[in-house]
Short mmCIF file of C-alpha atoms in Angstrom, two decimals:
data_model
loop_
_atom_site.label_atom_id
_atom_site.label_comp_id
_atom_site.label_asym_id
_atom_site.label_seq_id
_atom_site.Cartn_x
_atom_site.Cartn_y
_atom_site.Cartn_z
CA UNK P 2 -5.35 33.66 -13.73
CA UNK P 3 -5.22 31.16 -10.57
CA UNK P 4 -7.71 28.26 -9.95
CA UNK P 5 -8.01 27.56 -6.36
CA UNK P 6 -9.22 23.71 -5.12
CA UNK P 7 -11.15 23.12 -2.33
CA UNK P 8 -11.84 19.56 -1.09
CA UNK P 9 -15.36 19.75 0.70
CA UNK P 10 -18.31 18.04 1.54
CA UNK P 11 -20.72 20.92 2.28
CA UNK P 12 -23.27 18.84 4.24
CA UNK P 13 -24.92 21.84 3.85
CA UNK P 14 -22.83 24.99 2.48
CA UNK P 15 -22.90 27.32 5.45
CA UNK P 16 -21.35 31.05 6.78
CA UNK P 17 -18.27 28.92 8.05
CA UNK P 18 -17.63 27.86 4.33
CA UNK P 19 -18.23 31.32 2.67
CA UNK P 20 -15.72 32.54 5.39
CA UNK P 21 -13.06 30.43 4.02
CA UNK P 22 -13.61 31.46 0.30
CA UNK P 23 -13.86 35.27 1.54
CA UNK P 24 -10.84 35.02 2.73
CA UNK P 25 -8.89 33.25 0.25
CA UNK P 26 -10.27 36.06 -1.68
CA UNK P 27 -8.86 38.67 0.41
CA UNK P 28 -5.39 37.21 -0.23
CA UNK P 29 -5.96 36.15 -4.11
CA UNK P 30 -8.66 38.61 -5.18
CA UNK P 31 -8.24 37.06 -9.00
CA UNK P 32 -8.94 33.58 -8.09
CA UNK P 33 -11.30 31.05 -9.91
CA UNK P 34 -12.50 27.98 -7.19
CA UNK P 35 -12.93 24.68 -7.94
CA UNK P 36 -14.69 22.76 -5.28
CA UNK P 37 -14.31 18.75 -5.32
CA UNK P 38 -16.84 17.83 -3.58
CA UNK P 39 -18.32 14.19 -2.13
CA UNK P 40 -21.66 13.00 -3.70
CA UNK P 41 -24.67 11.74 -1.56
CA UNK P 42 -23.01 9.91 1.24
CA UNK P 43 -20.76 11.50 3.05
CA UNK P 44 -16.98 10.82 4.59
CA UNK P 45 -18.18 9.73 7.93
CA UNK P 46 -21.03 7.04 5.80
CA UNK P 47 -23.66 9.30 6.38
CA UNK P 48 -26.74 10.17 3.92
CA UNK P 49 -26.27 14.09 3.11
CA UNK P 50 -28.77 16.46 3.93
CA UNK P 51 -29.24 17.41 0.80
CA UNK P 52 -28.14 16.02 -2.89
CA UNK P 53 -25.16 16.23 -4.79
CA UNK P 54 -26.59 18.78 -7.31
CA UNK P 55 -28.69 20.85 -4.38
CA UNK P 56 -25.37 20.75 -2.63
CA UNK P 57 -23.36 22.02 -5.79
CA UNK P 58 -25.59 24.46 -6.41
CA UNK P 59 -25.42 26.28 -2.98
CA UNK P 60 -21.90 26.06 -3.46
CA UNK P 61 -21.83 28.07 -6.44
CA UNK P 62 -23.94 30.64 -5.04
CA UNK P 63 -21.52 30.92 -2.47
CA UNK P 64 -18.87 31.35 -4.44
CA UNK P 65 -17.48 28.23 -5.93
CA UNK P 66 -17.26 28.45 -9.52
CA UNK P 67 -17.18 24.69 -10.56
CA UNK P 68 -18.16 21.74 -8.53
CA UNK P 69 -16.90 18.36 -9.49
CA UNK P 70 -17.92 15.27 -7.54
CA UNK P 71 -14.76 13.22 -5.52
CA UNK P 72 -15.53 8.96 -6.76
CA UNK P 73 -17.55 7.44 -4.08
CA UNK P 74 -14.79 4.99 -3.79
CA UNK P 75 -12.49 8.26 -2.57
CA UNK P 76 -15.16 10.33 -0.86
CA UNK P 77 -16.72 7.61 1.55
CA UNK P 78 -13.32 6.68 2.89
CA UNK P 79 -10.48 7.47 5.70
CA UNK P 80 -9.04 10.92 6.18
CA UNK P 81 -6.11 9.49 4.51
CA UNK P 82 -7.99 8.16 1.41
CA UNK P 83 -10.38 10.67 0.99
CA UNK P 84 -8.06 13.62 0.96
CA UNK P 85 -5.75 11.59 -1.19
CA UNK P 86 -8.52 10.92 -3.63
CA UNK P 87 -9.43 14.84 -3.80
CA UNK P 88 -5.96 15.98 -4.11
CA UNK P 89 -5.48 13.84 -6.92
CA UNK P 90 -8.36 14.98 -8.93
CA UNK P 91 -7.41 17.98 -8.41
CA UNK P 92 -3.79 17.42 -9.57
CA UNK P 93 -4.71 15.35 -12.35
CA UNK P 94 -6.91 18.67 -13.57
CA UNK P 95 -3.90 20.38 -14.91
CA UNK P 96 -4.55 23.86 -14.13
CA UNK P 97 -4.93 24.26 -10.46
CA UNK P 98 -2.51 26.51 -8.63
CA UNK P 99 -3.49 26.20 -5.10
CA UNK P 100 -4.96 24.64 -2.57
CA UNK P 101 -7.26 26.32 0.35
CA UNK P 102 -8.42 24.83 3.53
CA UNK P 103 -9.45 25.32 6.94
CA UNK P 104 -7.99 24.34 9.89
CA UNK P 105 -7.74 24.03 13.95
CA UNK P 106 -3.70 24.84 13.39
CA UNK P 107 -2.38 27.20 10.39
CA UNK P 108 1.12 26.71 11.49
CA UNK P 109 1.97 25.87 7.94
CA UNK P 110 5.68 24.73 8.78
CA UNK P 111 4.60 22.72 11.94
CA UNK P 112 1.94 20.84 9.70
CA UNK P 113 4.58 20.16 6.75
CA UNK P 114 7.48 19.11 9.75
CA UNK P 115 4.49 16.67 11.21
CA UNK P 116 4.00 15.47 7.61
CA UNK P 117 7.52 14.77 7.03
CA UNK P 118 7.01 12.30 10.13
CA UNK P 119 5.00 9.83 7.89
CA UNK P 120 8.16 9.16 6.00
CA UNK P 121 10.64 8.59 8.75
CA UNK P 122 11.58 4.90 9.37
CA UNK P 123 10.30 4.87 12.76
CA UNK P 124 6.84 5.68 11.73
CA UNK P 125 6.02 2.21 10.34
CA UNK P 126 6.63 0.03 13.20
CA UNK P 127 5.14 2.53 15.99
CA UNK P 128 2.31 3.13 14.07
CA UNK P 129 2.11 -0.93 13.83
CA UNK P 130 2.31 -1.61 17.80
CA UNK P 131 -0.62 1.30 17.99
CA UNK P 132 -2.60 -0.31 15.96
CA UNK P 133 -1.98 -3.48 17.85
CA UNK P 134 -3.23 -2.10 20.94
CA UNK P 135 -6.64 -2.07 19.06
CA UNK P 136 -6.47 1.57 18.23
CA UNK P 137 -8.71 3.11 15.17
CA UNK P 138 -6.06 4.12 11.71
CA UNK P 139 -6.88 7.57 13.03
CA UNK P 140 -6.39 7.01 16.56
CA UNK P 141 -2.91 5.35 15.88
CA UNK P 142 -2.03 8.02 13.48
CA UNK P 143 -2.52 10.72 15.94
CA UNK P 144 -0.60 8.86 18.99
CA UNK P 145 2.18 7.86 16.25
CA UNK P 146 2.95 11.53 15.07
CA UNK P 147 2.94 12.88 18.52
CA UNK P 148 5.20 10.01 19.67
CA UNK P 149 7.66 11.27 17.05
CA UNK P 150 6.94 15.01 16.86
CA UNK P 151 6.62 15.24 20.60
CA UNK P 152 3.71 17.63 19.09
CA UNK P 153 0.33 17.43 21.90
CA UNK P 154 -1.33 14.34 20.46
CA UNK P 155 -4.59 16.58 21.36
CA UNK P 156 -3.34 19.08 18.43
CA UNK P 157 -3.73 16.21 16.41
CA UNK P 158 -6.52 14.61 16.86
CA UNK P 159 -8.44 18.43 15.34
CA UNK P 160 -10.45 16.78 13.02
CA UNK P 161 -9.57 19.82 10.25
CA UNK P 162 -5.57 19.42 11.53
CA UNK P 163 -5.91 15.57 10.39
CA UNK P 164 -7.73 16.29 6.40
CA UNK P 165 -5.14 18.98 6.69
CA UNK P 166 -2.34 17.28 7.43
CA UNK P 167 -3.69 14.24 4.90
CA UNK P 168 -4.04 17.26 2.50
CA UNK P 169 -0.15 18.44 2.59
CA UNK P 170 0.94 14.40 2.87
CA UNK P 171 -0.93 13.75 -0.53
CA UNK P 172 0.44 16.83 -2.47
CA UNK P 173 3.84 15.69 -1.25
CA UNK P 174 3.45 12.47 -2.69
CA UNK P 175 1.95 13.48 -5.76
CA UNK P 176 4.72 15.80 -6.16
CA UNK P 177 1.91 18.25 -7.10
CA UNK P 178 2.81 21.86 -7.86
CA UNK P 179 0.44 23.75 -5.18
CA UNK P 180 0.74 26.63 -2.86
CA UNK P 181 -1.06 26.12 0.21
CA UNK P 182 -3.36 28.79 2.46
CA UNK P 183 -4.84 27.64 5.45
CA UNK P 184 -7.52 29.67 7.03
CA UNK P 185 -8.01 29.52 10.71
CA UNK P 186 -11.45 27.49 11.17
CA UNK P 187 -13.91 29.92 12.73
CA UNK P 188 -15.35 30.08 15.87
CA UNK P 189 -17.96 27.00 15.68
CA UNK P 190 -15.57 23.78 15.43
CA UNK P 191 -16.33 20.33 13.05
CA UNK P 192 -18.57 18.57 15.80
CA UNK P 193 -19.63 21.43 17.90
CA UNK P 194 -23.75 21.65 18.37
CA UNK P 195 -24.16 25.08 19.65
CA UNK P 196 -24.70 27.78 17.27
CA UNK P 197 -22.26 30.90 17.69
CA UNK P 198 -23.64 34.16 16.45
CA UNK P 199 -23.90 33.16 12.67
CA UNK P 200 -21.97 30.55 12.60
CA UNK P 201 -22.26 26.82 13.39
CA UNK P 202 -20.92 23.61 12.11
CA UNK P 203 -22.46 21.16 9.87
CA UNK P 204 -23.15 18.96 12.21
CA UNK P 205 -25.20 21.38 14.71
CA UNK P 206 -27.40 22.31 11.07
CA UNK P 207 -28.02 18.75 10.52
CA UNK P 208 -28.69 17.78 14.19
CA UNK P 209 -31.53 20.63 14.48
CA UNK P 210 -33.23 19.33 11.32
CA UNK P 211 -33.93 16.28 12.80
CA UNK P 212 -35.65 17.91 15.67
CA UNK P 213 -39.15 18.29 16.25
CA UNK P 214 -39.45 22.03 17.02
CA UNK P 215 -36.52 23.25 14.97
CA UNK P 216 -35.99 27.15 15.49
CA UNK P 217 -35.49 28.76 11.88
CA UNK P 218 -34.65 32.18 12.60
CA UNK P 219 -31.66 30.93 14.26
CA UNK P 220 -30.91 28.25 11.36
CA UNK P 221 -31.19 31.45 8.79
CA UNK P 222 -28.31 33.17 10.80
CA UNK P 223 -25.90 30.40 10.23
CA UNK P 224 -26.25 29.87 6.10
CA UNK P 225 -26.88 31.71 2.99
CA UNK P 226 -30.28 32.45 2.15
CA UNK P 227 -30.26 29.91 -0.80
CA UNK P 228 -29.17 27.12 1.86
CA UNK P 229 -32.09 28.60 3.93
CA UNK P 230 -34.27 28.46 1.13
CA UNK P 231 -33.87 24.62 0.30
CA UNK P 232 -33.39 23.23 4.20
CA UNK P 233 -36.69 24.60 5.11
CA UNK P 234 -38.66 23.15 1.95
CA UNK P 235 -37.16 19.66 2.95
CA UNK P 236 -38.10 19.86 6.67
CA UNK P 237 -41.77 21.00 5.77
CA UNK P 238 -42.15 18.60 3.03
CA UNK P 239 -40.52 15.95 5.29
CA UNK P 240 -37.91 14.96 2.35
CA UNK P 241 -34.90 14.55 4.66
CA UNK P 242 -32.91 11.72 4.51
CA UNK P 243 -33.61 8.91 6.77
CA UNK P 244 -30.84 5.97 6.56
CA UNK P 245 -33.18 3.82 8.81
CA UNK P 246 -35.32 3.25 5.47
CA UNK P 247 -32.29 1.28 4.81
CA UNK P 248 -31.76 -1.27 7.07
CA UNK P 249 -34.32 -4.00 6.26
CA UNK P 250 -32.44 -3.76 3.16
CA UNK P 251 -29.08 -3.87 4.81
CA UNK P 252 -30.29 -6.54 7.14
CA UNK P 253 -31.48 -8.97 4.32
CA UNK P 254 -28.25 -8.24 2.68
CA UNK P 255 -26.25 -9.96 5.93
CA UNK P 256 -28.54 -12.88 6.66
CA UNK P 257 -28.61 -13.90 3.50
CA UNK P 258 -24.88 -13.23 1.64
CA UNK P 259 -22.36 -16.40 1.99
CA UNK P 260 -19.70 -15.99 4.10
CA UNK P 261 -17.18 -15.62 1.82
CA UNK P 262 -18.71 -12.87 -0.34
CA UNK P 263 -18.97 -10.75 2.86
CA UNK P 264 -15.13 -11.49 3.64
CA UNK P 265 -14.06 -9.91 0.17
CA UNK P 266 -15.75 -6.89 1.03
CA UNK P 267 -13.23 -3.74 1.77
CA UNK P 268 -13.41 -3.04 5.86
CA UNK P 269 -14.27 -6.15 6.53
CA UNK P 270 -11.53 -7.56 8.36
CA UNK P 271 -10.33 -9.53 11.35
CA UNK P 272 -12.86 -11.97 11.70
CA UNK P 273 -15.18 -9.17 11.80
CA UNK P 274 -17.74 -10.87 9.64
CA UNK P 275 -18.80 -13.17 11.97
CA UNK P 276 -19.84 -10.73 14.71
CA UNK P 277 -21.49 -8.67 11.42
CA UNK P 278 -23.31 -12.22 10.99
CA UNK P 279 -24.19 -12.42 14.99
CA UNK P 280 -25.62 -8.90 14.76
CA UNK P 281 -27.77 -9.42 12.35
CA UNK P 282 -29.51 -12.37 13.87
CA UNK P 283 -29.89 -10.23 16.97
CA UNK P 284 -30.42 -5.89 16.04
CA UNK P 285 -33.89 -4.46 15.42
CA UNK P 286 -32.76 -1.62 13.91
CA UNK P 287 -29.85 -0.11 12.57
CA UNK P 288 -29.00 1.98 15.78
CA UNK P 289 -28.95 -1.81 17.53
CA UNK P 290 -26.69 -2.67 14.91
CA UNK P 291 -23.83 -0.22 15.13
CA UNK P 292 -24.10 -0.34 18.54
CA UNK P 293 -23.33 -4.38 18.55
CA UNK P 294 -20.38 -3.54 16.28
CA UNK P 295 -18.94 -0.58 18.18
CA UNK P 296 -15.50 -1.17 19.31
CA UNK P 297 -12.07 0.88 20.04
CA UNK P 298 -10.86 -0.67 16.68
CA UNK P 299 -14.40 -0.24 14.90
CA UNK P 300 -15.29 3.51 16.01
CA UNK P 301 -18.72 4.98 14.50
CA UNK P 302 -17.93 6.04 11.44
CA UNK P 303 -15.75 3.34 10.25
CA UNK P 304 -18.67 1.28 10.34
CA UNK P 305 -20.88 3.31 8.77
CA UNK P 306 -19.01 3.54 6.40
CA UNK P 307 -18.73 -0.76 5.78
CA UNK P 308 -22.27 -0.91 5.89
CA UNK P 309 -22.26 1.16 2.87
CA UNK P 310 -19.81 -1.14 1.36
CA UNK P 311 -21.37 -3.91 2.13
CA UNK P 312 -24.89 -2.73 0.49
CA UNK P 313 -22.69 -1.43 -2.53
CA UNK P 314 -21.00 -5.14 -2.60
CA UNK P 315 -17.68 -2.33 -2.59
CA UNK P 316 -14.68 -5.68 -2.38
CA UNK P 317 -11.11 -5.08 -1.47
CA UNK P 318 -10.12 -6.30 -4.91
CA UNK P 319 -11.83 -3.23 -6.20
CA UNK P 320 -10.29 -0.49 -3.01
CA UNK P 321 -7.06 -1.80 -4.30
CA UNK P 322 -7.38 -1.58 -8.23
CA UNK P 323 -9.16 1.71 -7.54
CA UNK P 324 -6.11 3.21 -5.28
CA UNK P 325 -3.96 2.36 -8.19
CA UNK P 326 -5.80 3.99 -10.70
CA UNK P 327 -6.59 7.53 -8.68
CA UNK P 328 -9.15 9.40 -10.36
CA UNK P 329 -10.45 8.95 -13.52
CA UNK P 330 -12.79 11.04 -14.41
CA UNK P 331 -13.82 15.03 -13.86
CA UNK P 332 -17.81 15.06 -13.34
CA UNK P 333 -19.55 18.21 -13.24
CA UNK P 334 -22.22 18.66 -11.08
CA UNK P 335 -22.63 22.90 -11.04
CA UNK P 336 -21.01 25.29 -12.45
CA UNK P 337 -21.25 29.08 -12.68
CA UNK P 338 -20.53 31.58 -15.91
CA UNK P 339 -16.55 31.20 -14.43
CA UNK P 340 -16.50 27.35 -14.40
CA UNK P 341 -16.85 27.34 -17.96
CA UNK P 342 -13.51 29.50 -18.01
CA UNK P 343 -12.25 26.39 -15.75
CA UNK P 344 -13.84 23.67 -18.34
CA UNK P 345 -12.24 25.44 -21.17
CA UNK P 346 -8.79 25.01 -19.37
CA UNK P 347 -9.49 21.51 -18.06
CA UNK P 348 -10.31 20.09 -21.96
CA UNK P 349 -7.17 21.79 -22.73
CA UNK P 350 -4.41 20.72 -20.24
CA UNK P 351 -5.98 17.59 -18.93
CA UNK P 352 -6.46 14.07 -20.19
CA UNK P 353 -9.13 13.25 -17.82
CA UNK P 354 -12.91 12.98 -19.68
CA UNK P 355 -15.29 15.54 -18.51
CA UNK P 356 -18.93 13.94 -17.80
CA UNK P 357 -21.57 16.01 -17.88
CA UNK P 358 -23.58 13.72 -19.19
CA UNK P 359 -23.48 10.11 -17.68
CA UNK P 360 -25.18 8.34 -20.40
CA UNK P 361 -22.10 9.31 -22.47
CA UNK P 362 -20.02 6.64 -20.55
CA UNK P 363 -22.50 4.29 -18.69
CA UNK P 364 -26.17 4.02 -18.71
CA UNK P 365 -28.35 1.90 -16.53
CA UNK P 366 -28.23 -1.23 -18.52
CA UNK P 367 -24.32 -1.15 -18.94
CA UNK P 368 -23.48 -0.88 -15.68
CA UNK P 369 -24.99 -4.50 -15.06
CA UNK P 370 -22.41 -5.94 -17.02
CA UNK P 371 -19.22 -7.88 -15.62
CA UNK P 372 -17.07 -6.81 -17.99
CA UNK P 373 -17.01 -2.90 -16.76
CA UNK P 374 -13.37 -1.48 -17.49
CA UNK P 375 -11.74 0.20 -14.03
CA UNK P 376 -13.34 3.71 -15.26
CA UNK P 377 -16.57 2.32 -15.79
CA UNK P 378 -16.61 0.56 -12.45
CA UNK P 379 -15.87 3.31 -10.29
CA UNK P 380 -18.50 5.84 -12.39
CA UNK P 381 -20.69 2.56 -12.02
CA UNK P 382 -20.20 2.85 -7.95
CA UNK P 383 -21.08 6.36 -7.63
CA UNK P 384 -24.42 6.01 -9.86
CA UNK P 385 -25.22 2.71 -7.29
CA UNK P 386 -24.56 5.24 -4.61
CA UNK P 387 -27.38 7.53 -5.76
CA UNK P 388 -29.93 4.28 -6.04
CA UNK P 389 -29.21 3.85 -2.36
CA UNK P 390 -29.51 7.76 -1.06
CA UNK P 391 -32.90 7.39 -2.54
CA UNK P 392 -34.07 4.66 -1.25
CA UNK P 393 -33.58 6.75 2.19
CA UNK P 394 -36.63 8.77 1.53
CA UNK P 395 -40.51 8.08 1.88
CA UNK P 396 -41.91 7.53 -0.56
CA UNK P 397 -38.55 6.85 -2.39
CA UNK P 398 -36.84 9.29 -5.00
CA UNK P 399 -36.83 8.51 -8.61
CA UNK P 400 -34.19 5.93 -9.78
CA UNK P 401 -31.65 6.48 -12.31
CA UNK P 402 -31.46 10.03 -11.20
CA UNK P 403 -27.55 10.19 -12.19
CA UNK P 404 -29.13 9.25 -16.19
CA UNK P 405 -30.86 11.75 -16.08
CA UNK P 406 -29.57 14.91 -14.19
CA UNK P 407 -27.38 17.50 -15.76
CA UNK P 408 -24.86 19.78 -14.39
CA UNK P 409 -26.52 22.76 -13.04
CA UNK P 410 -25.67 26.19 -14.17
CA UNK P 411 -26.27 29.28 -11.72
CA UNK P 412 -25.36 32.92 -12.03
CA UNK P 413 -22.38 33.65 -9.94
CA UNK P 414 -23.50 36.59 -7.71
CA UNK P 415 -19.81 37.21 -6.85
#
């Protein structure tokens, strides 16, 4: 029997992602998937559309047998970190076989010859004189592997080539024992916003739903019917997320936090906290904001990504301990008649806990404590991460939510 990991974010689960699991299929018709999946916020520090467990579920009716969710410290982080983090988890599982993802380039020996680049003694100091010139980690990246691999730096700055590449470098160094299969991504790429007969990106589904007259027989072309099903109840109910509900919060956060507290925090570099300090004196809103803070160094999502950090009170000390320690826990947010096949096998080959039910490890009251050991602190992180989400809502969604939400359990259809 093979498990199959997929890292994913499923902002929401659409066609594009049942493609790659139909597939995979095709090629490994006795497969079991496990999907690792980020929780509320996102990998670019955006709110997601829709929950952790409405997410997990979809994914399970798409296919996915068990969903676990990738640490907030892993999932709301670089390419580098985040697939790092998800590879990991999925190493540290014990019983996965493979690995499946999508990707701009399938060229699986060009990918693992552009990976071997990362470990060649040039890399370091180009990479360093890129960075120099003010250039983004992903930027540099890109423009350092080209410079080596004489590969089209345009190749490389696909966003599924980089989590791919990112992918194959963390399995490398984690000496994990995976095949790979790369499915060509289909037809609608990762920030395209037209639709293309039924399939479009994440980001086109999540840009309509903000719109005023959104069209929804051409939304129900692009996603299962159970995605379907759940998008349109949030649009009509008006229960999307909106991250401006956050920034008086954020904003209060700034003007009032010493200066040295918002130095420790991970992201925050380069003298960057004064201009965070400046902009807060000065933006209206949290559009205002990023847009102060915008640079070639400091792209979009970088900084989304800090302000999260910065609300979380997420310090380098922590990013460091937490990169040492990898994952350290499995947490199950869906799971299908199959995925209890796949817990059976995790209890028995791996030593990481299983939560399925927080309160087991941390409940509200506990995770106000100092003393928090590094598993405790990084479940802590991900529960904080949930307060936040739903404070993005109006009126605002229950608190505690991760106290009192169990894994859910749908019928495979497959």
């Amino acid at each position: 029997m093979q498990i199959t990991g997929i890292i994913s974010e499923y902002n929401p689960f659409h066609n594009g992602h049942k493609y790659l699991i139909d597939e995979h299929k095709k090629r490994n018709p006795n497969t079991h998937f496990i999907a690792v999946m980020s929780g509320n916020f996102t990998q670019r520090g955006e709110a997601a559309i829709l929950n952790k467990w409405q997410r997990a579920q979809l994914a399970i009716a798409g296919g996915i047998d068990l969903v676990l969710e990738l640490p907030f410290v892993f999932a709301v982080r670089s390419a580098q970190h985040f697939a790092y983090g998800g590879i990991d988890l999925l190493n540290k599982l014990g019983c996965v076989n493979n690995i499946c993802f999508g990707s701009e380039n399938t060229n699986k020996n060009e990918l693992m010859q552009i990976v071997q680049s990362f470990f060649k003694p040039e890399f370091s100091s180009l990479f360093q004189n890129n960075i120099s010139q003010g250039l983004s980690y992903a930027a540099a990246v890109s423009k350092t592997l080209s410079q080596i691999t004489n590969v089209d730096e345009a190749i490389l700055k696909a966003p599924n080539t980089i989590l791919g590449i990112e992918y194959l470098k963390a399995i490398k160094m984690l000496q994990a024992p995976f095949s790979v299969d790369i499915i060509k991504r289909k037809k609608a790429q990762h920030n395209d916003l037209n639709y293309q007969n039924n399939f479009a990106s994440g980001t086109a589904i999540r840009h309509c739903l903000y719109k005023d007259n959104i069209n929804f027989s051409e939304l129900k072309q692009v996603v299962l019917q159970e995605t379907f099903s759940l998008l349109q109840q949030a649009y009509m109910q008006k229960n999307l997320p909106q991250e401006d509900n956050l920034f008086l919060s954020l904003l209060s956060k700034l003007r009032l936090t010493k200066l040295n507290d918002i130095k420790k925090i991970y992201n925050v570099n380069e003298g960057l906290e004064f201009k965070l300090l400046k902009a807060a004196t000065q933006a209206k809103n949290r559009q205002e904001l990023l847009d102060e803070l915008k640079s070639k160094r400091y792209p979009l999502t970088k900084l989304q990504r800090m302000l999260l950090y910065i609300m979380l009170d997420l310090t380098k000390q922590q990013i460091d301990k937490f990169d040492k320690s990898g994952a350290l826990y499995a947490r199950v947010l869906a799971f299908s008649e199959k995925g209890k096949y796949i817990l059976r096998q995790i209890k028995e080959k791996s030593a990481l806990p299983i939560i399925t039910k927080t309160t087991t490890y941390l409940d509200s009251k506990k995770r106000r404590q100092e003393d928090l050991t590094t598993f405790e602190e990084m479940l802590s992180i991900d529960t904080y991460a949930t307060e936040l989400y739903n404070l993005c809502f109006n009126p605002v969604h229950i608190y505690g939510e991760d106290f009192i939400t169990s894994p859910i359990y749908v019928q495979n259809k497959n």
